[in-house]
PDB file of C-alpha atoms in Angstrom:
ATOM      1  CA  MET A   1       0.000   0.000   0.000  1.00  0.00           C
ATOM      2  CA  ARG A   2       1.228   3.503  -0.757  1.00  0.00           C
ATOM      3  CA  THR A   3      -0.648   5.411   1.945  1.00  0.00           C
ATOM      4  CA  ARG A   4      -2.482   3.580   4.688  1.00  0.00           C
ATOM      5  CA  THR A   5      -5.191   5.104   6.851  1.00  0.00           C
ATOM      6  CA  ILE A   6      -7.218   3.238   9.459  1.00  0.00           C
ATOM      7  CA  TRP A   7     -10.813   4.160   8.719  1.00  0.00           C
ATOM      8  CA  THR A   8     -13.927   2.582   7.265  1.00  0.00           C
ATOM      9  CA  THR A   9     -15.875   3.697   4.237  1.00  0.00           C
ATOM     10  CA  ALA A  10     -19.155   2.269   5.472  1.00  0.00           C
ATOM     11  CA  GLY A  11     -21.586   5.156   5.883  1.00  0.00           C
ATOM     12  CA  ALA A  12     -23.198   3.777   9.015  1.00  0.00           C
ATOM     13  CA  THR A  13     -19.862   3.380  10.745  1.00  0.00           C
ATOM     14  CA  LEU A  14     -18.767   6.873   9.762  1.00  0.00           C
ATOM     15  CA  ALA A  15     -21.968   8.287  11.172  1.00  0.00           C
ATOM     16  CA  VAL A  16     -21.365   6.579  14.498  1.00  0.00           C
ATOM     17  CA  LEU A  17     -17.777   7.779  14.606  1.00  0.00           C
ATOM     18  CA  ALA A  18     -18.747  11.336  13.752  1.00  0.00           C
ATOM     19  CA  ALA A  19     -21.399  11.368  16.437  1.00  0.00           C
ATOM     20  CA  ALA A  20     -18.889  10.146  18.965  1.00  0.00           C
ATOM     21  CA  GLY A  21     -16.374  12.798  17.941  1.00  0.00           C
ATOM     22  CA  PHE A  22     -13.918  10.100  16.944  1.00  0.00           C
ATOM     23  CA  VAL A  23     -10.888  11.311  15.014  1.00  0.00           C
ATOM     24  CA  MET A  24      -9.601   8.792  12.467  1.00  0.00           C
ATOM     25  CA  THR A  25      -5.901   8.067  12.730  1.00  0.00           C
ATOM     26  CA  ALA A  26      -3.770   8.191   9.592  1.00  0.00           C
ATOM     27  CA  LEU A  27      -1.647   5.109   9.117  1.00  0.00           C
ATOM     28  CA  LEU A  28       0.395   5.752   6.007  1.00  0.00           C
ATOM     29  CA  GLY A  29       1.684   8.990   4.597  1.00  0.00           C
ATOM     30  CA  SER A  30      -0.586  11.125   6.779  1.00  0.00           C
ATOM     31  CA  ASP A  31       0.132  14.739   7.716  1.00  0.00           C
ATOM     32  CA  ARG A  32      -1.581  14.314  11.066  1.00  0.00           C
ATOM     33  CA  THR A  33       0.600  14.193  14.154  1.00  0.00           C
ATOM     34  CA  ALA A  34       0.573  10.909  16.057  1.00  0.00           C
ATOM     35  CA  ALA A  35       0.110  10.947  19.815  1.00  0.00           C
ATOM     36  CA  ALA A  36       3.343  10.579  21.756  1.00  0.00           C
ATOM     37  CA  PRO A  37       3.963   6.971  22.819  1.00  0.00           C
ATOM     38  CA  VAL A  38       3.088   6.203  26.416  1.00  0.00           C
ATOM     39  CA  THR A  39       5.711   4.206  28.269  1.00  0.00           C
ATOM     40  CA  THR A  40       5.795   2.445  31.604  1.00  0.00           C
ATOM     41  CA  PRO A  41       8.597   0.490  33.314  1.00  0.00           C
ATOM     42  CA  ALA A  42       9.803  -2.463  31.256  1.00  0.00           C
ATOM     43  CA  THR A  43       8.990  -6.018  32.199  1.00  0.00           C
ATOM     44  CA  THR A  44      10.038  -9.498  31.143  1.00  0.00           C
ATOM     45  CA  PRO A  45       8.843 -11.726  28.277  1.00  0.00           C
ATOM     46  CA  ALA A  46       5.715 -13.832  28.642  1.00  0.00           C
ATOM     47  CA  THR A  47       6.544 -17.309  29.910  1.00  0.00           C
ATOM     48  CA  ALA A  48       4.560 -20.210  31.293  1.00  0.00           C
ATOM     49  CA  PRO A  49       3.847 -19.770  35.027  1.00  0.00           C
ATOM     50  CA  ALA A  50       6.052 -21.926  37.282  1.00  0.00           C
ATOM     51  CA  THR A  51       4.237 -21.359  40.592  1.00  0.00           C
ATOM     52  CA  ALA A  52       0.712 -20.794  41.860  1.00  0.00           C
ATOM     53  CA  ALA A  53      -0.982 -17.829  40.236  1.00  0.00           C
ATOM     54  CA  PRO A  54      -0.961 -14.643  42.336  1.00  0.00           C
ATOM     55  CA  ALA A  55      -4.203 -13.153  43.604  1.00  0.00           C
ATOM     56  CA  VAL A  56      -5.847 -10.577  41.357  1.00  0.00           C
ATOM     57  CA  PRO A  57      -5.409  -7.057  42.793  1.00  0.00           C
ATOM     58  CA  HIS A  58      -8.486  -4.846  43.016  1.00  0.00           C
ATOM     59  CA  VAL A  59      -8.493  -2.052  40.431  1.00  0.00           C
ATOM     60  CA  ASP A  60     -11.573   0.160  40.328  1.00  0.00           C
ATOM     61  CA  ALA A  61     -13.025   1.709  37.171  1.00  0.00           C
ATOM     62  CA  ALA A  62     -11.576   5.146  37.913  1.00  0.00           C
ATOM     63  CA  ALA A  63      -8.068   3.700  38.179  1.00  0.00           C
ATOM     64  CA  VAL A  64      -8.524   1.687  34.976  1.00  0.00           C
ATOM     65  CA  ALA A  65      -9.606   4.826  33.107  1.00  0.00           C
ATOM     66  CA  LYS A  66      -6.307   6.541  33.982  1.00  0.00           C
ATOM     67  CA  LEU A  67      -4.176   3.781  32.464  1.00  0.00           C
ATOM     68  CA  PRO A  68      -2.677   4.177  28.955  1.00  0.00           C
ATOM     69  CA  GLU A  69      -4.718   2.389  26.310  1.00  0.00           C
ATOM     70  CA  ALA A  70      -2.985  -0.550  24.642  1.00  0.00           C
ATOM     71  CA  GLN A  71      -4.059   0.269  21.099  1.00  0.00           C
ATOM     72  CA  TYR A  72      -2.264  -0.259  17.791  1.00  0.00           C
ATOM     73  CA  SER A  73      -0.115   2.908  17.850  1.00  0.00           C
ATOM     74  CA  ALA A  74       0.826   2.814  21.556  1.00  0.00           C
ATOM     75  CA  VAL A  75       4.222   1.863  22.988  1.00  0.00           C
ATOM     76  CA  ILE A  76       3.910   0.534  26.543  1.00  0.00           C
ATOM     77  CA  ALA A  77       7.077  -0.866  28.086  1.00  0.00           C
ATOM     78  CA  GLY A  78       5.197  -2.679  30.857  1.00  0.00           C
ATOM     79  CA  LEU A  79       3.728  -5.135  28.352  1.00  0.00           C
ATOM     80  CA  MET A  80       5.491  -8.448  27.765  1.00  0.00           C
ATOM     81  CA  PRO A  81       7.186  -9.362  24.479  1.00  0.00           C
ATOM     82  CA  PHE A  82       5.502 -12.432  23.001  1.00  0.00           C
ATOM     83  CA  ASP A  83       8.044 -14.231  20.835  1.00  0.00           C
ATOM     84  CA  ARG A  84       6.561 -17.672  20.317  1.00  0.00           C
ATOM     85  CA  THR A  85       3.931 -19.388  18.223  1.00  0.00           C
ATOM     86  CA  VAL A  86       0.654 -20.946  19.376  1.00  0.00           C
ATOM     87  CA  ARG A  87      -1.970 -23.013  17.586  1.00  0.00           C
ATOM     88  CA  SER A  88      -5.157 -22.393  19.564  1.00  0.00           C
ATOM     89  CA  ASP A  89      -6.885 -19.476  21.243  1.00  0.00           C
ATOM     90  CA  THR A  90     -10.111 -18.324  22.838  1.00  0.00           C
ATOM     91  CA  VAL A  91     -11.782 -15.078  21.792  1.00  0.00           C
ATOM     92  CA  PHE A  92     -13.353 -12.698  24.290  1.00  0.00           C
ATOM     93  CA  HIS A  93     -15.134  -9.350  24.379  1.00  0.00           C
ATOM     94  CA  LEU A  94     -15.076  -6.842  27.222  1.00  0.00           C
ATOM     95  CA  PRO A  95     -18.146  -5.549  29.091  1.00  0.00           C
ATOM     96  CA  ALA A  96     -15.959  -2.612  30.218  1.00  0.00           C
ATOM     97  CA  ASP A  97     -12.377  -1.412  29.858  1.00  0.00           C
ATOM     98  CA  ALA A  98     -10.046  -4.007  31.399  1.00  0.00           C
ATOM     99  CA  PRO A  99      -6.687  -3.604  33.182  1.00  0.00           C
ATOM    100  CA  LEU A 100      -3.594  -5.254  31.724  1.00  0.00           C
ATOM    101  CA  PHE A 101      -0.859  -6.581  34.011  1.00  0.00           C
ATOM    102  CA  GLY A 102       2.796  -7.324  33.303  1.00  0.00           C
ATOM    103  CA  ALA A 103       4.815 -10.401  34.225  1.00  0.00           C
ATOM    104  CA  HIS A 104       4.643  -9.914  38.015  1.00  0.00           C
ATOM    105  CA  ARG A 105       0.884  -9.229  37.999  1.00  0.00           C
ATOM    106  CA  ASP A 106       1.180  -6.922  41.005  1.00  0.00           C
ATOM    107  CA  ARG A 107      -0.087  -3.726  39.341  1.00  0.00           C
ATOM    108  CA  PRO A 108      -1.753  -2.771  36.055  1.00  0.00           C
ATOM    109  CA  VAL A 109       0.407  -1.257  33.316  1.00  0.00           C
ATOM    110  CA  ALA A 110      -2.231  -0.465  30.678  1.00  0.00           C
ATOM    111  CA  ARG A 111      -5.847  -1.066  29.717  1.00  0.00           C
ATOM    112  CA  LEU A 112      -7.783  -2.613  26.866  1.00  0.00           C
ATOM    113  CA  ALA A 113     -10.737  -0.494  25.790  1.00  0.00           C
ATOM    114  CA  ALA A 114     -14.097  -2.234  25.441  1.00  0.00           C
ATOM    115  CA  GLN A 115     -14.420  -0.730  21.941  1.00  0.00           C
ATOM    116  CA  ASP A 116     -11.728  -0.537  19.266  1.00  0.00           C
ATOM    117  CA  PHE A 117     -10.816   2.324  16.912  1.00  0.00           C
ATOM    118  CA  LEU A 118     -13.863   1.558  14.730  1.00  0.00           C
ATOM    119  CA  ARG A 119     -16.132   1.739  17.795  1.00  0.00           C
ATOM    120  CA  GLN A 120     -16.783  -1.975  17.523  1.00  0.00           C
ATOM    121  CA  PRO A 121     -16.351  -4.501  20.365  1.00  0.00           C
ATOM    122  CA  THR A 122     -12.652  -5.066  20.948  1.00  0.00           C
ATOM    123  CA  THR A 123     -11.498  -8.540  19.982  1.00  0.00           C
ATOM    124  CA  VAL A 124      -9.454 -10.021  22.834  1.00  0.00           C
ATOM    125  CA  VAL A 125      -7.400 -13.150  22.155  1.00  0.00           C
ATOM    126  CA  GLY A 126      -6.495 -15.402  25.066  1.00  0.00           C
ATOM    127  CA  VAL A 127      -3.767 -18.018  24.696  1.00  0.00           C
ATOM    128  CA  GLU A 128      -3.201 -19.321  28.237  1.00  0.00           C
ATOM    129  CA  ARG A 129      -5.214 -19.692  31.473  1.00  0.00           C
ATOM    130  CA  ASP A 130      -3.528 -19.543  34.891  1.00  0.00           C
ATOM    131  CA  GLY A 131      -5.956 -19.591  37.791  1.00  0.00           C
ATOM    132  CA  ASP A 132      -7.954 -16.350  37.751  1.00  0.00           C
ATOM    133  CA  TRP A 133      -5.778 -14.914  34.973  1.00  0.00           C
ATOM    134  CA  GLU A 134      -5.814 -15.104  31.171  1.00  0.00           C
ATOM    135  CA  LEU A 135      -2.712 -14.346  29.100  1.00  0.00           C
ATOM    136  CA  VAL A 136      -3.906 -12.260  26.147  1.00  0.00           C
ATOM    137  CA  LEU A 137      -2.193 -10.888  23.060  1.00  0.00           C
ATOM    138  CA  THR A 138      -2.329  -7.109  22.767  1.00  0.00           C
ATOM    139  CA  PRO A 139      -2.329  -4.759  19.750  1.00  0.00           C
ATOM    140  CA  ALA A 140       0.282  -2.368  21.208  1.00  0.00           C
ATOM    141  CA  ARG A 141       4.063  -2.380  21.021  1.00  0.00           C
ATOM    142  CA  GLN A 142       6.373  -2.933  23.976  1.00  0.00           C
ATOM    143  CA  GLN A 143       9.338  -1.118  22.410  1.00  0.00           C
ATOM    144  CA  LEU A 144      10.143   0.756  19.215  1.00  0.00           C
ATOM    145  CA  PRO A 145      12.693  -0.823  16.865  1.00  0.00           C
ATOM    146  CA  SER A 146      14.755   2.382  16.985  1.00  0.00           C
ATOM    147  CA  ALA A 147      15.181   1.868  20.745  1.00  0.00           C
ATOM    148  CA  ALA A 148      15.833  -1.870  20.514  1.00  0.00           C
ATOM    149  CA  GLY A 149      19.068  -1.646  18.563  1.00  0.00           C
ATOM    150  CA  THR A 150      20.339  -4.503  16.424  1.00  0.00           C
ATOM    151  CA  THR A 151      18.204  -7.112  18.195  1.00  0.00           C
ATOM    152  CA  GLY A 152      14.987  -5.601  16.859  1.00  0.00           C
ATOM    153  CA  ALA A 153      11.721  -5.040  18.703  1.00  0.00           C
ATOM    154  CA  ALA A 154       9.100  -7.649  19.536  1.00  0.00           C
ATOM    155  CA  ALA A 155       6.490  -7.966  16.793  1.00  0.00           C
ATOM    156  CA  GLN A 156       3.811  -9.074  19.282  1.00  0.00           C
ATOM    157  CA  THR A 157       3.061  -8.299  22.919  1.00  0.00           C
ATOM    158  CA  ALA A 158       1.065  -9.960  25.679  1.00  0.00           C
ATOM    159  CA  ALA A 159      -0.355  -9.149  29.109  1.00  0.00           C
ATOM    160  CA  TRP A 160      -2.324 -10.789  31.913  1.00  0.00           C
ATOM    161  CA  VAL A 161      -6.012  -9.934  32.328  1.00  0.00           C
ATOM    162  CA  PRO A 162      -8.296 -10.980  35.202  1.00  0.00           C
ATOM    163  CA  VAL A 163     -10.659 -13.664  33.897  1.00  0.00           C
ATOM    164  CA  ARG A 164     -13.606 -11.887  35.517  1.00  0.00           C
ATOM    165  CA  ALA A 165     -13.068  -8.959  33.113  1.00  0.00           C
ATOM    166  CA  LEU A 166     -13.616 -11.165  30.040  1.00  0.00           C
ATOM    167  CA  ARG A 167     -16.688 -12.542  28.277  1.00  0.00           C
ATOM    168  CA  GLU A 168     -15.966 -15.553  26.069  1.00  0.00           C
ATOM    169  CA  THR A 169     -17.461 -15.323  22.574  1.00  0.00           C
ATOM    170  CA  ALA A 170     -15.878 -18.007  20.380  1.00  0.00           C
ATOM    171  CA  THR A 171     -13.116 -20.509  19.766  1.00  0.00           C
ATOM    172  CA  PRO A 172     -11.789 -20.134  16.197  1.00  0.00           C
ATOM    173  CA  ARG A 173     -11.743 -23.356  14.181  1.00  0.00           C
ATOM    174  CA  SER A 174      -8.943 -22.336  11.818  1.00  0.00           C
ATOM    175  CA  ARG A 175      -5.754 -20.306  11.818  1.00  0.00           C
ATOM    176  CA  ILE A 176      -3.616 -18.510   9.251  1.00  0.00           C
ATOM    177  CA  VAL A 177      -0.046 -19.633   8.572  1.00  0.00           C
ATOM    178  CA  ILE A 178       2.249 -17.360   6.572  1.00  0.00           C
ATOM    179  CA  SER A 179       5.471 -18.814   5.174  1.00  0.00           C
ATOM    180  CA  THR A 180       7.988 -16.129   4.272  1.00  0.00           C
ATOM    181  CA  THR A 181      10.272 -18.803   2.783  1.00  0.00           C
ATOM    182  CA  ASP A 182       7.634 -20.306   0.489  1.00  0.00           C
ATOM    183  CA  GLN A 183       5.863 -16.951   0.115  1.00  0.00           C
ATOM    184  CA  THR A 184       2.460 -18.460   0.810  1.00  0.00           C
ATOM    185  CA  VAL A 185      -0.538 -17.889   3.060  1.00  0.00           C
ATOM    186  CA  SER A 186      -2.463 -20.956   4.234  1.00  0.00           C
ATOM    187  CA  VAL A 187      -5.710 -21.504   6.109  1.00  0.00           C
ATOM    188  CA  VAL A 188      -5.153 -24.445   8.471  1.00  0.00           C
ATOM    189  CA  ASN A 189      -7.805 -26.180  10.580  1.00  0.00           C
ATOM    190  CA  ALA A 190      -7.523 -27.323  14.207  1.00  0.00           C
ATOM    191  CA  ALA A 191      -6.281 -30.755  13.120  1.00  0.00           C
ATOM    192  CA  GLY A 192      -3.389 -29.175  11.218  1.00  0.00           C
ATOM    193  CA  THR A 193      -4.843 -29.830   7.762  1.00  0.00           C
ATOM    194  CA  THR A 194      -4.248 -27.132   5.165  1.00  0.00           C
ATOM    195  CA  LEU A 195      -7.624 -26.141   3.749  1.00  0.00           C
ATOM    196  CA  GLN A 196      -6.459 -23.424   1.344  1.00  0.00           C
ATOM    197  CA  ARG A 197      -3.095 -22.080   0.205  1.00  0.00           C
ATOM    198  CA  PHE A 198      -2.311 -18.930  -1.760  1.00  0.00           C
ATOM    199  CA  ASP A 199       0.768 -17.180  -3.142  1.00  0.00           C
ATOM    200  CA  ALA A 200       1.862 -14.090  -1.228  1.00  0.00           C
ATOM    201  CA  GLY A 201       4.287 -11.201  -1.468  1.00  0.00           C
ATOM    202  CA  VAL A 202       6.238 -10.545   1.751  1.00  0.00           C
ATOM    203  CA  GLY A 203       8.634  -7.994   3.223  1.00  0.00           C
ATOM    204  CA  THR A 204      11.982  -7.023   1.784  1.00  0.00           C
ATOM    205  CA  ALA A 205      15.331  -7.651   3.491  1.00  0.00           C
ATOM    206  CA  ASP A 206      15.292  -4.112   4.942  1.00  0.00           C
ATOM    207  CA  THR A 207      11.667  -4.251   6.110  1.00  0.00           C
ATOM    208  CA  PRO A 208      10.999  -7.969   6.609  1.00  0.00           C
ATOM    209  CA  THR A 209       7.733  -9.544   7.632  1.00  0.00           C
ATOM    210  CA  PRO A 210       8.361 -10.681  11.251  1.00  0.00           C
ATOM    211  CA  THR A 211       8.780 -14.441  11.685  1.00  0.00           C
ATOM    212  CA  ASP A 212       8.534 -17.129  14.390  1.00  0.00           C
ATOM    213  CA  VAL A 213       5.643 -15.352  16.066  1.00  0.00           C
ATOM    214  CA  THR A 214       1.863 -15.546  16.371  1.00  0.00           C
ATOM    215  CA  GLY A 215      -0.534 -12.602  16.349  1.00  0.00           C
ATOM    216  CA  TYR A 216      -4.209 -12.398  15.421  1.00  0.00           C
ATOM    217  CA  LEU A 217      -6.691 -10.756  13.055  1.00  0.00           C
ATOM    218  CA  GLU A 218      -7.496  -7.529  14.884  1.00  0.00           C
ATOM    219  CA  GLN A 219      -9.848  -5.665  12.526  1.00  0.00           C
ATOM    220  CA  ARG A 220     -10.720  -5.180   8.846  1.00  0.00           C
ATOM    221  CA  TYR A 221     -11.956  -2.289   6.725  1.00  0.00           C
ATOM    222  CA  VAL A 222     -12.253  -1.140   3.097  1.00  0.00           C
ATOM    223  CA  ASP A 223     -10.337   1.893   1.821  1.00  0.00           C
ATOM    224  CA  PRO A 224      -9.919   2.148  -1.984  1.00  0.00           C
ATOM    225  CA  ALA A 225      -7.715   5.236  -1.505  1.00  0.00           C
ATOM    226  CA  GLN A 226      -4.938   2.932  -0.343  1.00  0.00           C
ATOM    227  CA  GLY A 227      -4.774   1.146  -3.675  1.00  0.00           C
ATOM    228  CA  THR A 228      -6.479  -2.012  -2.423  1.00  0.00           C
ATOM    229  CA  GLY A 229      -9.731  -1.546  -4.350  1.00  0.00           C
ATOM    230  CA  ASP A 230     -12.865  -2.842  -2.662  1.00  0.00           C
ATOM    231  CA  HIS A 231     -10.976  -5.692  -0.987  1.00  0.00           C
ATOM    232  CA  PRO A 232     -11.016  -5.451   2.830  1.00  0.00           C
ATOM    233  CA  ILE A 233      -7.648  -4.720   4.426  1.00  0.00           C
ATOM    234  CA  GLN A 234      -6.990  -7.314   7.125  1.00  0.00           C
ATOM    235  CA  LEU A 235      -5.149  -5.756  10.068  1.00  0.00           C
ATOM    236  CA  THR A 236      -3.205  -8.023  12.396  1.00  0.00           C
ATOM    237  CA  SER A 237      -1.889  -7.320  15.888  1.00  0.00           C
ATOM    238  CA  LEU A 238       1.678  -7.786  14.607  1.00  0.00           C
ATOM    239  CA  HIS A 239       4.112  -4.907  14.088  1.00  0.00           C
ATOM    240  CA  SER A 240       7.321  -4.412  12.176  1.00  0.00           C
ATOM    241  CA  GLY A 241      10.303  -5.350  14.315  1.00  0.00           C
ATOM    242  CA  ALA A 242      12.756  -3.592  12.011  1.00  0.00           C
ATOM    243  CA  ALA A 243      11.414  -0.040  11.619  1.00  0.00           C
ATOM    244  CA  ASP A 244       9.260   2.315  13.685  1.00  0.00           C
ATOM    245  CA  GLU A 245       7.157   3.430  10.711  1.00  0.00           C
ATOM    246  CA  PRO A 246       8.213   1.460   7.613  1.00  0.00           C
ATOM    247  CA  TYR A 247       5.247   2.836   5.646  1.00  0.00           C
ATOM    248  CA  GLY A 248       6.112   6.460   6.377  1.00  0.00           C
ATOM    249  CA  GLY A 249       2.895   7.242   8.261  1.00  0.00           C
ATOM    250  CA  HIS A 250       1.575   6.954  11.808  1.00  0.00           C
ATOM    251  CA  ASP A 251       0.191   3.424  11.944  1.00  0.00           C
ATOM    252  CA  GLY A 252       2.652   1.991  14.449  1.00  0.00           C
ATOM    253  CA  GLY A 253       4.204  -0.268  11.817  1.00  0.00           C
ATOM    254  CA  LEU A 254       1.197  -2.598  11.684  1.00  0.00           C
ATOM    255  CA  ILE A 255       1.432  -5.747   9.581  1.00  0.00           C
ATOM    256  CA  GLY A 256      -1.596  -6.158   7.331  1.00  0.00           C
ATOM    257  CA  LEU A 257      -2.804  -8.716   4.802  1.00  0.00           C
ATOM    258  CA  HIS A 258      -4.180  -6.913   1.762  1.00  0.00           C
ATOM    259  CA  TRP A 259      -4.819  -7.052  -1.960  1.00  0.00           C
ATOM    260  CA  ASN A 260      -2.074  -6.107  -4.398  1.00  0.00           C
ATOM    261  CA  ALA A 261      -1.410  -6.832  -8.054  1.00  0.00           C
ATOM    262  CA  THR A 262       2.003  -8.270  -7.102  1.00  0.00           C
ATOM    263  CA  THR A 263       1.575 -11.406  -5.006  1.00  0.00           C
ATOM    264  CA  SER A 264       5.032 -12.958  -5.002  1.00  0.00           C
ATOM    265  CA  GLY A 265       8.565 -12.052  -4.009  1.00  0.00           C
ATOM    266  CA  THR A 266      10.070  -9.917  -1.248  1.00  0.00           C
ATOM    267  CA  VAL A 267       8.293  -6.752  -2.284  1.00  0.00           C
ATOM    268  CA  SER A 268       6.585  -5.080   0.688  1.00  0.00           C
ATOM    269  CA  HIS A 269       7.350  -2.959   3.751  1.00  0.00           C
ATOM    270  CA  GLY A 270       6.412  -5.954   5.899  1.00  0.00           C
ATOM    271  CA  CYS A 271       2.762  -6.448   4.961  1.00  0.00           C
ATOM    272  CA  VAL A 272       1.566  -9.559   3.137  1.00  0.00           C
ATOM    273  CA  ARG A 273       0.246  -8.995  -0.392  1.00  0.00           C
ATOM    274  CA  LEU A 274      -2.552 -11.254  -1.645  1.00  0.00           C
ATOM    275  CA  ASP A 275      -4.774 -11.723  -4.673  1.00  0.00           C
ATOM    276  CA  ALA A 276      -8.560 -11.340  -4.549  1.00  0.00           C
ATOM    277  CA  ASP A 277      -9.266 -15.008  -3.780  1.00  0.00           C
ATOM    278  CA  ALA A 278      -6.814 -15.018  -0.882  1.00  0.00           C
ATOM    279  CA  VAL A 279      -8.259 -11.819   0.594  1.00  0.00           C
ATOM    280  CA  ALA A 280     -11.750 -13.327   0.370  1.00  0.00           C
ATOM    281  CA  ALA A 281     -10.583 -16.473   2.182  1.00  0.00           C
ATOM    282  CA  VAL A 282      -9.030 -14.455   5.015  1.00  0.00           C
ATOM    283  CA  ASN A 283     -12.047 -12.153   5.161  1.00  0.00           C
ATOM    284  CA  ALA A 284     -14.283 -15.189   5.769  1.00  0.00           C
ATOM    285  CA  LEU A 285     -12.412 -15.975   8.997  1.00  0.00           C
ATOM    286  CA  PRO A 286     -13.573 -14.366  12.255  1.00  0.00           C
ATOM    287  CA  LEU A 287     -11.651 -11.632  14.018  1.00  0.00           C
ATOM    288  CA  GLY A 288      -9.434 -13.209  16.634  1.00  0.00           C
ATOM    289  CA  THR A 289      -8.173 -15.881  14.233  1.00  0.00           C
ATOM    290  CA  LEU A 290      -4.516 -16.601  14.963  1.00  0.00           C
ATOM    291  CA  VAL A 291      -1.913 -15.462  12.422  1.00  0.00           C
ATOM    292  CA  THR A 292       1.406 -17.301  12.620  1.00  0.00           C
ATOM    293  CA  VAL A 293       4.380 -16.204  10.526  1.00  0.00           C
ATOM    294  CA  GLU A 294       7.080 -18.785   9.865  1.00  0.00           C
TER     295      GLU A 294
END
């Protein structure tokens, strides 16, 4: 995509956003100024718990409201880098904004809003249960690549959420597997059987598509101005680990799956380029579907 902007062209959605006073955020090539990243003390990567889960601290609604929102353009150091792959998840919605906790789970470091940037219910993806806690993937960054040095920044983050803050909605039956080596995108079922496979264009050597990590389908929208026609752009929770803003805008370096006339080779800024049939196959999957890049 040449210029990427997170917004929807659906009239009904625009009306809701206008009524709410919602300001759309430019993702690629925008002249708007992005909000300064919010940071909190750094924590450690997400790992399987080795001892009994700690008790869930009480955090009232007023305290939750003061926490930085873990949304796609935020940088919150208290989140945990998530640098592994998983094959199953549970999808939740939120009845209210929910606190996010770091590795020690002693205090909240951020919050997930009950509604996302399109004013739709936020899709929350849980990958591990530990007592009264659920480990969820988040759409925010933990660190910018420019601050990470040669090691690069984590493409995906995670945090602990109290189970009582979640409302289970679904368990996806399929997942997406992207192979940067084969330059393909596959839809794989729970048994590991490949149901569909498509050619794909991936990131260049300078702006590679992140690998060895799992994220999820966060949201989708149509924006012909970005050169993707009437094919929905599929936003993932993954971010570029090599550049702060590889697309030159203010989108937080999001990795998307979208239509493009070129669907092979190392040709993108990190996004995955697909033909119309592949976009339709991904669009048929529910939000919260896992996206693993190999």
